[in-house]
């Protein structure tokens, strides 16, 4: 959705269409690999994520691309806090109660994710490691099917973004236990952070950002970088991003490249220290 907001604004300023093409599969690796193979002419961009350029490099010995070498960082577009939610059938109203329930019934609770190696998968796995509980991971092909089964009670727990959970929480279809960011959400001010819920070291947000293929001349990078930052800071675009439960970033190419390298190191350490493996 953020890609479409940025594309719409860029289409106006550039005077020609910027088309968003969905490439599903592999936690984002299919779309990422397609951009690696694209011509380095500035006409093909990737909306990368914490999964494609933060988590996956530390999970797999071999990937279809190098998250640093094969791309030119353009700008981090936004960051999103996640929410730990449960189906109302789960008799837990706090994080502490969920942990106690999972300890009494090891392996009985399950958690859904949008797929292996996505942020929701890793956030949940990190939570299980910190809480020392055993919950079964149920990966789906996308957030939509995962949310559908969570609402239907086929799965019971998930970590997902505010965009897809807030309305369900307000209307009682899901119960929010905590948010993953270091601060509470303005949209859900009564929901505590995980740090407030006996997990002081838990501080994780999702993010996305735009990349170009590797070896792009600085002169070619400058124009889309400028257009992206302008688009993100337009009041109407910023307001719409915030309505999706996200926060606008709009960083420079240099700052985004540094951020990506730091995220790769960070999540590789999380994978190692918590013994996280892809099923």
CSV table of N, CA, C and O in Angstrom, one decimal, residues 25-150:
chain,number,residue,atom,x,y,z
A,25,UNK,N,6.1,-14.6,-3.4
A,25,UNK,CA,6.8,-15.8,-3.2
A,25,UNK,C,8.1,-15.6,-2.5
A,25,UNK,O,8.8,-14.6,-2.7
A,26,UNK,N,8.5,-16.6,-1.7
A,26,UNK,CA,9.8,-16.6,-1.1
A,26,UNK,C,10.0,-15.5,-0.1
A,26,UNK,O,11.2,-15.1,0.1
A,27,UNK,N,9.0,-15.0,0.6
A,27,UNK,CA,9.2,-14.0,1.5
A,27,UNK,C,9.7,-12.7,0.9
A,27,UNK,O,10.3,-11.9,1.6
A,28,UNK,N,9.4,-12.5,-0.4
A,28,UNK,CA,9.9,-11.3,-1.1
A,28,UNK,C,11.1,-11.6,-1.9
A,28,UNK,O,11.6,-10.7,-2.7
A,29,UNK,N,11.7,-12.8,-1.9
A,29,UNK,CA,12.9,-13.0,-2.6
A,29,UNK,C,12.7,-13.1,-4.1
A,29,UNK,O,13.6,-12.8,-4.9
A,30,UNK,N,11.5,-13.5,-4.5
A,30,UNK,CA,11.2,-13.6,-6.0
A,30,UNK,C,11.2,-12.2,-6.6
A,30,UNK,O,11.8,-12.0,-7.6
A,31,UNK,N,10.5,-11.3,-6.0
A,31,UNK,CA,10.5,-9.9,-6.5
A,31,UNK,C,11.8,-9.3,-6.4
A,31,UNK,O,12.2,-8.5,-7.3
A,32,UNK,N,12.6,-9.5,-5.3
A,32,UNK,CA,13.9,-8.9,-5.2
A,32,UNK,C,14.8,-9.4,-6.3
A,32,UNK,O,15.6,-8.6,-6.9
A,33,UNK,N,14.8,-10.7,-6.5
A,33,UNK,CA,15.7,-11.3,-7.6
A,33,UNK,C,15.3,-10.7,-9.0
A,33,UNK,O,16.2,-10.5,-9.8
A,34,UNK,N,14.1,-10.4,-9.2
A,34,UNK,CA,13.7,-9.9,-10.5
A,34,UNK,C,14.3,-8.5,-10.7
A,34,UNK,O,14.7,-8.1,-11.8
A,35,UNK,N,14.4,-7.7,-9.6
A,35,UNK,CA,15.0,-6.4,-9.7
A,35,UNK,C,16.5,-6.5,-9.9
A,35,UNK,O,17.1,-5.7,-10.6
A,36,UNK,N,17.1,-7.5,-9.3
A,36,UNK,CA,18.6,-7.7,-9.5
A,36,UNK,C,18.9,-7.9,-11.0
A,36,UNK,O,19.9,-7.4,-11.5
A,37,UNK,N,18.0,-8.5,-11.7
A,37,UNK,CA,18.2,-8.8,-13.1
A,37,UNK,C,17.7,-7.7,-14.0
A,37,UNK,O,18.0,-7.7,-15.2
A,38,UNK,N,17.1,-6.7,-13.5
A,38,UNK,CA,16.6,-5.6,-14.3
A,38,UNK,C,17.8,-4.7,-14.8
A,38,UNK,O,18.9,-4.6,-14.2
A,39,UNK,N,17.5,-4.0,-15.9
A,39,UNK,CA,18.5,-3.1,-16.4
A,39,UNK,C,18.8,-1.9,-15.4
A,39,UNK,O,17.9,-1.4,-14.9
A,40,UNK,N,20.1,-1.5,-15.2
A,40,UNK,CA,20.4,-0.5,-14.3
A,40,UNK,C,20.2,0.9,-14.9
A,40,UNK,O,21.1,1.7,-15.0
A,41,UNK,N,18.9,1.2,-15.3
A,41,UNK,CA,18.6,2.5,-16.0
A,41,UNK,C,17.8,3.4,-15.1
A,41,UNK,O,17.3,4.4,-15.6
A,42,UNK,N,17.5,3.0,-13.9
A,42,UNK,CA,16.7,3.8,-13.0
A,42,UNK,C,15.2,3.6,-13.2
A,42,UNK,O,14.4,4.3,-12.5
A,43,UNK,N,14.7,2.7,-14.1
A,43,UNK,CA,13.3,2.6,-14.4
A,43,UNK,C,12.7,1.5,-13.6
A,43,UNK,O,11.4,1.3,-13.6
A,44,UNK,N,13.5,0.6,-12.9
A,44,UNK,CA,12.9,-0.5,-12.1
A,44,UNK,C,13.4,-0.3,-10.7
A,44,UNK,O,14.6,-0.3,-10.4
A,45,UNK,N,12.4,-0.3,-9.8
A,45,UNK,CA,12.7,-0.1,-8.4
A,45,UNK,C,12.1,-1.3,-7.6
A,45,UNK,O,11.2,-1.9,-8.1
A,46,UNK,N,12.7,-1.6,-6.4
A,46,UNK,CA,12.2,-2.6,-5.6
A,46,UNK,C,11.7,-2.0,-4.3
A,46,UNK,O,12.4,-1.2,-3.6
A,47,UNK,N,10.5,-2.4,-3.8
A,47,UNK,CA,10.1,-2.0,-2.5
A,47,UNK,C,10.5,-3.2,-1.6
A,47,UNK,O,9.8,-4.2,-1.5
A,48,UNK,N,11.7,-3.1,-1.0
A,48,UNK,CA,12.2,-4.1,-0.1
A,48,UNK,C,11.7,-4.0,1.3
A,48,UNK,O,11.1,-3.0,1.6
A,49,UNK,N,11.9,-5.0,2.1
A,49,UNK,CA,11.4,-5.0,3.4
A,49,UNK,C,12.4,-5.5,4.4
A,49,UNK,O,13.5,-5.9,4.1
A,50,UNK,N,12.1,-5.5,5.7
A,50,UNK,CA,12.9,-6.0,6.7
A,50,UNK,C,13.2,-7.5,6.4
A,50,UNK,O,14.3,-8.0,6.8
A,51,UNK,N,12.3,-8.2,5.8
A,51,UNK,CA,12.5,-9.6,5.5
A,51,UNK,C,13.5,-9.8,4.4
A,51,UNK,O,14.5,-10.5,4.5
A,52,UNK,N,13.3,-9.0,3.2
A,52,UNK,CA,14.2,-9.2,2.1
A,52,UNK,C,15.6,-8.7,2.3
A,52,UNK,O,16.6,-9.3,1.8
A,53,UNK,N,15.7,-7.7,3.1
A,53,UNK,CA,17.0,-7.0,3.2
A,53,UNK,C,17.5,-6.9,4.7
A,53,UNK,O,18.5,-6.2,4.9
A,54,UNK,N,16.8,-7.6,5.6
A,54,UNK,CA,17.3,-7.6,7.0
A,54,UNK,C,17.4,-9.0,7.5
A,54,UNK,O,18.4,-9.3,8.1
A,55,UNK,N,16.4,-9.7,7.4
A,55,UNK,CA,16.3,-11.1,8.0
A,55,UNK,C,16.9,-12.2,7.1
A,55,UNK,O,17.7,-13.0,7.6
A,56,UNK,N,16.5,-12.2,5.9
A,56,UNK,CA,16.8,-13.4,5.0
A,56,UNK,C,18.4,-13.5,4.9
A,56,UNK,O,18.8,-14.7,4.9
A,57,UNK,N,19.2,-12.5,4.8
A,57,UNK,CA,20.6,-12.7,4.7
A,57,UNK,C,21.2,-13.4,5.8
A,57,UNK,O,22.2,-14.1,5.7
A,58,UNK,N,20.6,-13.3,7.0
A,58,UNK,CA,21.1,-14.1,8.2
A,58,UNK,C,20.5,-15.4,8.4
A,58,UNK,O,21.0,-16.2,9.3
A,59,UNK,N,19.5,-15.8,7.6
A,59,UNK,CA,18.8,-17.0,7.8
A,59,UNK,C,19.3,-18.1,6.9
A,59,UNK,O,19.3,-19.3,7.2
A,60,UNK,N,19.8,-17.7,5.7
A,60,UNK,CA,20.2,-18.7,4.7
A,60,UNK,C,21.7,-18.6,4.3
A,60,UNK,O,22.1,-17.4,4.1
A,61,UNK,N,22.3,-19.7,4.1
A,61,UNK,CA,23.7,-19.7,3.7
A,61,UNK,C,23.8,-19.2,2.2
A,61,UNK,O,24.7,-18.5,1.8
A,62,UNK,N,22.7,-19.5,1.4
A,62,UNK,CA,22.7,-19.1,0.0
A,62,UNK,C,21.3,-18.5,-0.3
A,62,UNK,O,20.3,-19.0,0.1
A,63,UNK,N,21.3,-17.3,-0.9
A,63,UNK,CA,20.1,-16.6,-1.3
A,63,UNK,C,20.3,-16.2,-2.8
A,63,UNK,O,21.4,-16.2,-3.3
A,64,UNK,N,19.1,-15.9,-3.5
A,64,UNK,CA,19.2,-15.6,-4.9
A,64,UNK,C,19.8,-14.2,-5.1
A,64,UNK,O,19.9,-13.8,-6.3
A,65,UNK,N,20.2,-13.5,-4.1
A,65,UNK,CA,20.8,-12.2,-4.3
A,65,UNK,C,21.6,-11.8,-3.0
A,65,UNK,O,21.4,-12.4,-1.9
A,66,UNK,N,22.5,-10.9,-3.1
A,66,UNK,CA,23.2,-10.3,-2.0
A,66,UNK,C,22.5,-9.0,-1.6
A,66,UNK,O,22.5,-8.1,-2.5
A,67,UNK,N,22.0,-8.9,-0.4
A,67,UNK,CA,21.2,-7.8,-0.1
A,67,UNK,C,21.9,-6.4,-0.1
A,67,UNK,O,21.3,-5.4,-0.2
A,68,UNK,N,23.2,-6.5,0.0
A,68,UNK,CA,24.0,-5.2,-0.1
A,68,UNK,C,24.6,-5.0,-1.5
A,68,UNK,O,24.4,-4.0,-2.1
A,69,UNK,N,25.3,-6.0,-2.0
A,69,UNK,CA,26.1,-5.9,-3.2
A,69,UNK,C,25.2,-5.8,-4.4
A,69,UNK,O,25.5,-5.0,-5.4
A,70,UNK,N,24.1,-6.4,-4.5
A,70,UNK,CA,23.2,-6.5,-5.7
A,70,UNK,C,22.2,-5.4,-5.8
A,70,UNK,O,21.4,-5.4,-6.7
A,71,UNK,N,22.3,-4.4,-4.9
A,71,UNK,CA,21.3,-3.3,-4.9
A,71,UNK,C,21.9,-2.0,-4.6
A,71,UNK,O,23.0,-1.9,-4.0
A,72,UNK,N,21.3,-0.9,-5.1
A,72,UNK,CA,21.6,0.4,-4.7
A,72,UNK,C,20.5,1.0,-3.8
A,72,UNK,O,19.3,1.0,-4.2
A,73,UNK,N,20.8,1.2,-2.6
A,73,UNK,CA,19.8,1.7,-1.6
A,73,UNK,C,19.4,3.1,-2.1
A,73,UNK,O,20.2,4.0,-2.4
A,74,UNK,N,18.0,3.4,-2.0
A,74,UNK,CA,17.5,4.6,-2.5
A,74,UNK,C,16.9,5.4,-1.3
A,74,UNK,O,17.4,6.5,-1.0
A,75,UNK,N,16.0,4.8,-0.5
A,75,UNK,CA,15.4,5.5,0.6
A,75,UNK,C,14.6,4.6,1.4
A,75,UNK,O,13.8,3.8,0.9
A,76,UNK,N,14.7,4.6,2.8
A,76,UNK,CA,13.8,3.9,3.6
A,76,UNK,C,12.5,4.7,3.6
A,76,UNK,O,12.5,5.9,3.9
A,77,UNK,N,11.4,4.1,3.3
A,77,UNK,CA,10.1,4.8,3.1
A,77,UNK,C,9.4,4.9,4.4
A,77,UNK,O,8.9,6.0,4.8
A,78,UNK,N,9.3,3.8,5.2
A,78,UNK,CA,8.5,3.8,6.4
A,78,UNK,C,8.9,2.8,7.4
A,78,UNK,O,9.6,1.8,7.0
A,79,UNK,N,8.4,2.9,8.6
A,79,UNK,CA,8.6,1.8,9.6
A,79,UNK,C,7.2,1.5,10.2
A,79,UNK,O,6.4,2.4,10.3
A,80,UNK,N,7.0,0.3,10.6
A,80,UNK,CA,5.7,-0.1,11.2
A,80,UNK,C,5.9,-1.0,12.4
A,80,UNK,O,6.7,-2.0,12.4
A,81,UNK,N,5.3,-0.6,13.5
A,81,UNK,CA,5.3,-1.5,14.7
A,81,UNK,C,4.3,-2.6,14.4
A,81,UNK,O,3.3,-2.5,13.6
A,82,UNK,N,4.6,-3.8,15.0
A,82,UNK,CA,3.7,-4.9,14.9
A,82,UNK,C,2.9,-5.1,16.2
A,82,UNK,O,3.3,-4.5,17.3
A,83,UNK,N,1.9,-5.8,16.2
A,83,UNK,CA,1.0,-6.1,17.3
A,83,UNK,C,0.9,-7.6,17.6
A,83,UNK,O,0.7,-8.4,16.6
A,84,UNK,N,1.1,-8.0,18.8
A,84,UNK,CA,0.9,-9.4,19.2
A,84,UNK,C,-0.6,-9.5,19.5
A,84,UNK,O,-1.1,-8.9,20.4
A,85,UNK,N,-1.3,-10.3,18.7
A,85,UNK,CA,-2.7,-10.5,18.8
A,85,UNK,C,-3.1,-11.9,19.0
A,85,UNK,O,-2.4,-12.8,18.5
A,86,UNK,N,-4.2,-12.2,19.6
A,86,UNK,CA,-4.7,-13.6,19.8
A,86,UNK,C,-6.2,-13.6,19.4
A,86,UNK,O,-6.9,-12.6,19.4
A,87,UNK,N,-6.6,-14.8,19.0
A,87,UNK,CA,-8.0,-15.0,18.7
A,87,UNK,C,-8.8,-14.9,20.1
A,87,UNK,O,-8.2,-15.3,21.1
A,88,UNK,N,-10.0,-14.4,20.1
A,88,UNK,CA,-10.7,-14.3,21.4
A,88,UNK,C,-10.9,-15.6,22.1
A,88,UNK,O,-11.2,-15.6,23.3
A,89,UNK,N,-10.8,-16.7,21.4
A,89,UNK,CA,-11.0,-18.0,22.1
A,89,UNK,C,-9.8,-18.3,23.1
A,89,UNK,O,-9.9,-19.2,23.9
A,90,UNK,N,-8.7,-17.6,22.9
A,90,UNK,CA,-7.5,-17.8,23.7
A,90,UNK,C,-7.8,-17.1,25.1
A,90,UNK,O,-8.0,-15.9,25.1
A,91,UNK,N,-7.7,-17.9,26.2
A,91,UNK,CA,-8.0,-17.3,27.5
A,91,UNK,C,-6.8,-16.6,28.1
A,91,UNK,O,-6.3,-16.9,29.2
A,92,UNK,N,-6.3,-15.6,27.4
A,92,UNK,CA,-5.2,-14.7,27.8
A,92,UNK,C,-5.5,-13.3,27.5
A,92,UNK,O,-5.8,-13.0,26.3
A,93,UNK,N,-5.4,-12.4,28.5
A,93,UNK,CA,-5.7,-11.0,28.2
A,93,UNK,C,-4.4,-10.1,28.4
A,93,UNK,O,-4.5,-8.9,28.2
A,94,UNK,N,-3.3,-10.8,28.8
A,94,UNK,CA,-2.0,-10.1,28.9
A,94,UNK,C,-1.0,-11.0,28.3
A,94,UNK,O,-1.2,-12.2,28.1
A,95,UNK,N,0.2,-10.4,28.1
A,95,UNK,CA,1.3,-11.2,27.6
A,95,UNK,C,1.7,-12.2,28.6
A,95,UNK,O,2.0,-13.4,28.3
A,96,UNK,N,1.7,-11.8,29.9
A,96,UNK,CA,2.1,-12.8,31.0
A,96,UNK,C,1.1,-14.0,31.0
A,96,UNK,O,1.6,-15.1,31.2
A,97,UNK,N,-0.2,-13.7,30.8
A,97,UNK,CA,-1.1,-14.8,30.8
A,97,UNK,C,-0.9,-15.7,29.6
A,97,UNK,O,-1.1,-16.9,29.7
A,98,UNK,N,-0.5,-15.1,28.5
A,98,UNK,CA,-0.3,-16.0,27.3
A,98,UNK,C,0.9,-16.9,27.5
A,98,UNK,O,0.9,-18.1,27.2
A,99,UNK,N,2.0,-16.3,28.1
A,99,UNK,CA,3.2,-17.1,28.4
A,99,UNK,C,2.8,-18.2,29.4
A,99,UNK,O,3.3,-19.4,29.2
A,100,UNK,N,2.1,-17.9,30.4
A,100,UNK,CA,1.7,-19.0,31.4
A,100,UNK,C,0.9,-20.1,30.7
A,100,UNK,O,1.1,-21.3,31.0
A,101,UNK,N,0.0,-19.7,29.8
A,101,UNK,CA,-0.8,-20.7,29.1
A,101,UNK,C,0.0,-21.5,28.2
A,101,UNK,O,-0.1,-22.8,28.2
A,102,UNK,N,1.0,-20.9,27.5
A,102,UNK,CA,1.9,-21.7,26.6
A,102,UNK,C,2.7,-22.6,27.4
A,102,UNK,O,3.1,-23.7,26.9
A,103,UNK,N,3.1,-22.2,28.6
A,103,UNK,CA,4.0,-23.1,29.4
A,103,UNK,C,3.2,-24.3,30.0
A,103,UNK,O,3.7,-25.4,30.1
A,104,UNK,N,1.9,-24.1,30.2
A,104,UNK,CA,1.0,-25.2,30.7
A,104,UNK,C,0.7,-26.2,29.6
A,104,UNK,O,0.4,-27.3,29.8
A,105,UNK,N,0.7,-25.7,28.3
A,105,UNK,CA,0.3,-26.5,27.2
A,105,UNK,C,1.4,-26.4,26.1
A,105,UNK,O,1.1,-25.9,25.0
A,106,UNK,N,2.6,-26.9,26.4
A,106,UNK,CA,3.6,-26.8,25.3
A,106,UNK,C,3.2,-27.5,24.0
A,106,UNK,O,2.7,-28.6,24.0
A,107,UNK,N,3.4,-26.7,22.9
A,107,UNK,CA,3.1,-27.3,21.6
A,107,UNK,C,1.6,-27.2,21.2
A,107,UNK,O,1.3,-27.6,20.1
A,108,UNK,N,0.8,-26.8,22.1
A,108,UNK,CA,-0.7,-26.8,21.8
A,108,UNK,C,-1.1,-25.5,21.1
A,108,UNK,O,-2.0,-25.5,20.3
A,109,UNK,N,-0.5,-24.3,21.5
A,109,UNK,CA,-0.8,-23.1,20.8
A,109,UNK,C,0.0,-23.0,19.5
A,109,UNK,O,1.1,-23.5,19.4
A,110,UNK,N,-0.5,-22.3,18.5
A,110,UNK,CA,0.2,-22.1,17.3
A,110,UNK,C,0.2,-20.6,16.9
A,110,UNK,O,-0.6,-19.8,17.4
A,111,UNK,N,1.1,-20.2,16.1
A,111,UNK,CA,1.1,-18.8,15.6
A,111,UNK,C,1.3,-18.8,14.1
A,111,UNK,O,2.0,-19.6,13.5
A,112,UNK,N,0.5,-17.9,13.5
A,112,UNK,CA,0.5,-17.7,12.0
A,112,UNK,C,1.5,-16.7,11.6
A,112,UNK,O,1.8,-15.7,12.4
A,113,UNK,N,2.0,-16.8,10.4
A,113,UNK,CA,2.9,-15.8,9.8
A,113,UNK,C,2.5,-15.7,8.4
A,113,UNK,O,1.9,-16.6,7.8
A,114,UNK,N,3.0,-14.6,7.7
A,114,UNK,CA,2.8,-14.4,6.3
A,114,UNK,C,3.7,-15.3,5.5
A,114,UNK,O,3.6,-15.3,4.2
A,115,UNK,N,4.5,-16.1,6.1
A,115,UNK,CA,5.4,-17.0,5.5
A,115,UNK,C,6.7,-17.1,6.2
A,115,UNK,O,7.1,-16.3,7.1
A,116,UNK,N,7.5,-18.2,5.9
A,116,UNK,CA,8.8,-18.4,6.5
A,116,UNK,C,9.7,-17.2,6.2
A,116,UNK,O,9.6,-16.6,5.2
A,117,UNK,N,10.5,-16.8,7.2
A,117,UNK,CA,11.5,-15.8,7.2
A,117,UNK,C,10.9,-14.3,7.1
A,117,UNK,O,11.6,-13.4,6.9
A,118,UNK,N,9.6,-14.2,7.2
A,118,UNK,CA,9.0,-12.8,7.3
A,118,UNK,C,9.2,-12.3,8.7
A,118,UNK,O,9.6,-13.0,9.6
A,119,UNK,N,8.9,-10.9,8.8
A,119,UNK,CA,9.1,-10.3,10.1
A,119,UNK,C,8.2,-10.9,11.1
A,119,UNK,O,8.7,-11.1,12.3
A,120,UNK,N,7.0,-11.2,10.8
A,120,UNK,CA,6.1,-11.8,11.8
A,120,UNK,C,6.6,-13.1,12.3
A,120,UNK,O,6.4,-13.4,13.5
A,121,UNK,N,7.2,-13.9,11.4
A,121,UNK,CA,7.8,-15.2,11.8
A,121,UNK,C,8.9,-15.0,12.8
A,121,UNK,O,8.9,-15.6,13.9
A,122,UNK,N,9.8,-14.1,12.5
A,122,UNK,CA,11.0,-13.9,13.3
A,122,UNK,C,10.6,-13.2,14.6
A,122,UNK,O,11.2,-13.5,15.7
A,123,UNK,N,9.7,-12.2,14.6
A,123,UNK,CA,9.3,-11.6,15.8
A,123,UNK,C,8.7,-12.6,16.8
A,123,UNK,O,8.9,-12.6,18.0
A,124,UNK,N,7.8,-13.5,16.3
A,124,UNK,CA,7.2,-14.5,17.1
A,124,UNK,C,8.2,-15.5,17.6
A,124,UNK,O,8.2,-16.0,18.8
A,125,UNK,N,9.1,-15.9,16.7
A,125,UNK,CA,10.2,-16.9,17.1
A,125,UNK,C,11.1,-16.2,18.2
A,125,UNK,O,11.4,-16.9,19.2
A,126,UNK,N,11.4,-15.0,18.1
A,126,UNK,CA,12.2,-14.3,19.1
A,126,UNK,C,11.4,-14.2,20.4
A,126,UNK,O,12.0,-14.4,21.5
A,127,UNK,N,10.1,-13.9,20.3
A,127,UNK,CA,9.3,-13.9,21.5
A,127,UNK,C,9.3,-15.3,22.2
A,127,UNK,O,9.4,-15.3,23.4
A,128,UNK,N,9.1,-16.3,21.4
A,128,UNK,CA,9.1,-17.7,22.0
A,128,UNK,C,10.4,-18.0,22.7
A,128,UNK,O,10.4,-18.6,23.8
A,129,UNK,N,11.5,-17.6,22.1
A,129,UNK,CA,12.8,-17.8,22.7
A,129,UNK,C,13.0,-17.0,24.0
A,129,UNK,O,13.5,-17.6,25.0
A,130,UNK,N,12.6,-15.8,24.0
A,130,UNK,CA,12.7,-15.0,25.2
A,130,UNK,C,11.8,-15.5,26.3
A,130,UNK,O,12.2,-15.4,27.5
A,131,UNK,N,10.6,-15.9,26.0
A,131,UNK,CA,9.6,-16.4,26.9
A,131,UNK,C,9.9,-17.8,27.3
A,131,UNK,O,9.3,-18.3,28.3
A,132,UNK,N,10.7,-18.6,26.6
A,132,UNK,CA,11.0,-20.0,26.8
A,132,UNK,C,9.7,-20.8,26.7
A,132,UNK,O,9.3,-21.6,27.6
A,133,UNK,N,8.9,-20.6,25.6
A,133,UNK,CA,7.7,-21.3,25.4
A,133,UNK,C,7.7,-22.0,24.0
A,133,UNK,O,8.5,-21.6,23.1
A,134,UNK,N,6.9,-23.0,23.9
A,134,UNK,CA,6.9,-23.8,22.6
A,134,UNK,C,5.5,-23.6,22.0
A,134,UNK,O,4.5,-24.1,22.4
A,135,UNK,N,5.5,-22.8,20.9
A,135,UNK,CA,4.3,-22.6,20.1
A,135,UNK,C,4.7,-23.0,18.6
A,135,UNK,O,5.8,-22.8,18.2
A,136,UNK,N,3.7,-23.6,17.9
A,136,UNK,CA,4.0,-24.1,16.6
A,136,UNK,C,3.8,-23.1,15.6
A,136,UNK,O,2.8,-22.4,15.5
A,137,UNK,N,4.8,-22.9,14.7
A,137,UNK,CA,4.7,-22.0,13.6
A,137,UNK,C,3.9,-22.5,12.4
A,137,UNK,O,4.2,-23.6,11.9
A,138,UNK,N,2.9,-21.7,12.0
A,138,UNK,CA,2.1,-22.1,10.8
A,138,UNK,C,2.3,-21.0,9.7
A,138,UNK,O,1.7,-19.9,9.8
A,139,UNK,N,3.2,-21.3,8.8
A,139,UNK,CA,3.5,-20.2,7.7
A,139,UNK,C,2.4,-20.3,6.6
A,139,UNK,O,1.9,-21.3,6.2
A,140,UNK,N,2.1,-19.1,6.1
A,140,UNK,CA,1.1,-19.0,5.0
A,140,UNK,C,1.8,-18.3,3.8
A,140,UNK,O,2.9,-17.8,4.0
A,141,UNK,N,1.1,-18.3,2.7
A,141,UNK,CA,1.6,-17.6,1.5
A,141,UNK,C,0.9,-16.2,1.5
A,141,UNK,O,0.0,-15.9,0.8
A,142,UNK,N,1.4,-15.3,2.4
A,142,UNK,CA,0.9,-14.0,2.5
A,142,UNK,C,0.1,-13.7,3.7
A,142,UNK,O,-0.4,-14.6,4.4
A,143,UNK,N,0.0,-12.4,4.1
A,143,UNK,CA,-0.6,-12.0,5.3
A,143,UNK,C,-2.1,-12.2,5.3
A,143,UNK,O,-2.8,-12.4,6.3
A,144,UNK,N,-2.7,-12.1,4.0
A,144,UNK,CA,-4.2,-12.2,3.9
A,144,UNK,C,-4.7,-13.5,4.4
A,144,UNK,O,-5.6,-13.6,5.2
A,145,UNK,N,-4.2,-14.7,3.8
A,145,UNK,CA,-4.6,-16.0,4.2
A,145,UNK,C,-4.3,-16.2,5.7
A,145,UNK,O,-5.2,-16.9,6.4
A,146,UNK,N,-3.2,-15.7,6.2
A,146,UNK,CA,-2.9,-15.9,7.7
A,146,UNK,C,-3.9,-15.2,8.5
A,146,UNK,O,-4.5,-15.8,9.5
A,147,UNK,N,-4.3,-14.0,8.2
A,147,UNK,CA,-5.3,-13.2,8.9
A,147,UNK,C,-6.7,-13.9,8.8
A,147,UNK,O,-7.4,-13.9,9.8
A,148,UNK,N,-7.0,-14.4,7.7
A,148,UNK,CA,-8.3,-15.1,7.5
A,148,UNK,C,-8.5,-16.2,8.4
A,148,UNK,O,-9.5,-16.4,9.1
A,149,UNK,N,-7.4,-17.1,8.5
A,149,UNK,CA,-7.5,-18.2,9.4
A,149,UNK,C,-7.4,-17.8,10.9
A,149,UNK,O,-8.0,-18.5,11.7
A,150,UNK,N,-6.7,-16.8,11.2
A,150,UNK,CA,-6.7,-16.3,12.6
A,150,UNK,C,-8.1,-15.8,13.0
A,150,UNK,O,-8.6,-16.1,14.1
